[in-house]
Amino acid sequence: MALPPPASSNADTYWMRVFATLNEPQRRRLAAAQALSLGRGGLQHVCQLTGLSPAVVIKGKRELLSNEPLLSDRQRRVGAGRKPLTTSDPAALQALQRLVDDTTAGDPTGSLRWTHKSTRTLAEEMTRHGHPVSHTTVAALLKELGYSLQVNAKNKEGRSPVERDQQFRHINAQVRAFQEAGNPVLSIDTKKKEKVGLFKNPGLAWRPKGTPVEVNTYDFPDLGKGTAIPYGVYDVRRNEGFVNVGMNHDTSEFAVEGLRWWWQQYGRRRYPHATGLLLCADGGGSNGSRNRGWKLHLQELASLIGKRITVCHYPPGASKWNRIEHRMFSQISLNWQGIPLESYETVVNLIAGTKTRTGLKVRARLDNGVYAKGQKVSRKQMDGVRIHPHTANPQWNYDILPHRTRQGTLGSATGNIT
């Protein structure tokens, strides 16, 4: 609506203040009532005052002079306004359906291939095919067709081996047996590697308003101090964790070193009468089921502590069921979210400061050891490993027996415990 000309009197000024508060049909009717009350020349005066066209004011007159009740809860009459696209262009909906079907079915030879299926891209293609529409209309039509914006759903587990269910049952049985015997059950894994330095850490942290921690614009490794490799040991029974933070490489030797430290500092005191340890681990990585180095170093640990070590690996594609992932690692991530891991000391302290209402406590230690990658384990070395596969899924379940029963003295690797 055009801006009205200045009012010619105080009465017009007051009248225009009321007029400005009304909706479209109310303005039209009030202007018509004013024009009728002024008599000859009233239409022209009201149109100049309000900026309404004569046709609009005349329409208001017809509404006032008719015997039909005035509509109070609608801006327009039923059926008034622009007709929907599906009425003016019935083929538009079918055209959109064909375009979307091409991409929904994943047809690589379809007439339309997008890097992303945005409503603007669809609108452009619809217009090119003779159905001019806006991107907002495309969004409304997609909803009418039953489409909605959705993220990917992580539900596919990958291949499902026949032994998968059997393996979970076997792990549960082993856990019950070890706990009933008073032996430790440990969930183990390596957490995601973290860049150490002034790098952005996802998440939010409370700080005084307007004082965010300034970090590097880029995440180039040479701007930092190295990489932190957290190897975790989670005691299922006691709801306690230990994290060995490495600075070098995630190797099988490094993984077993974390277990050594757990046993030396906590395990032998928590479980003085233990006859064995149960390790629940993923099937790959430094503690993988096919990793010869893992089994060789476990043999050294078993002989050192004089205990039988039982290992149960989760089947392929089932790592998310490893308890350490959602019982400990997730809590560590929450504890340090939004805080730059600017030093190794910061990493260790934030891990050690992780606690939950359910009683989780975590200890951490910085491992200064150097672990070489690519070490080969010969057949002769493997022949010296006292490994006894289980009857159920022997590729994933096995015992490693010590070469001697007397508990030895643990190594003196360097590092600080927090």
Coordinates of C-alpha atoms in Angstrom, one line a residue, residues 161-173 315 392-393:
P161 CA 28.4 -63.4 10.3
V162 CA 26.6 -66.6 11.4
E163 CA 28.8 -66.6 14.5
R164 CA 27.8 -63.0 15.5
D165 CA 25.0 -63.9 18.0
Q166 CA 27.0 -66.9 19.3
Q167 CA 29.9 -64.6 20.0
F168 CA 27.8 -62.1 22.0
R169 CA 26.4 -65.0 24.1
H170 CA 29.9 -66.3 24.6
I171 CA 31.2 -62.9 25.8
N172 CA 28.3 -62.6 28.2
A173 CA 29.0 -66.1 29.6
P315 CA 32.7 -59.5 15.9
A392 CA 33.4 -71.3 20.4
N393 CA 34.7 -69.0 17.6

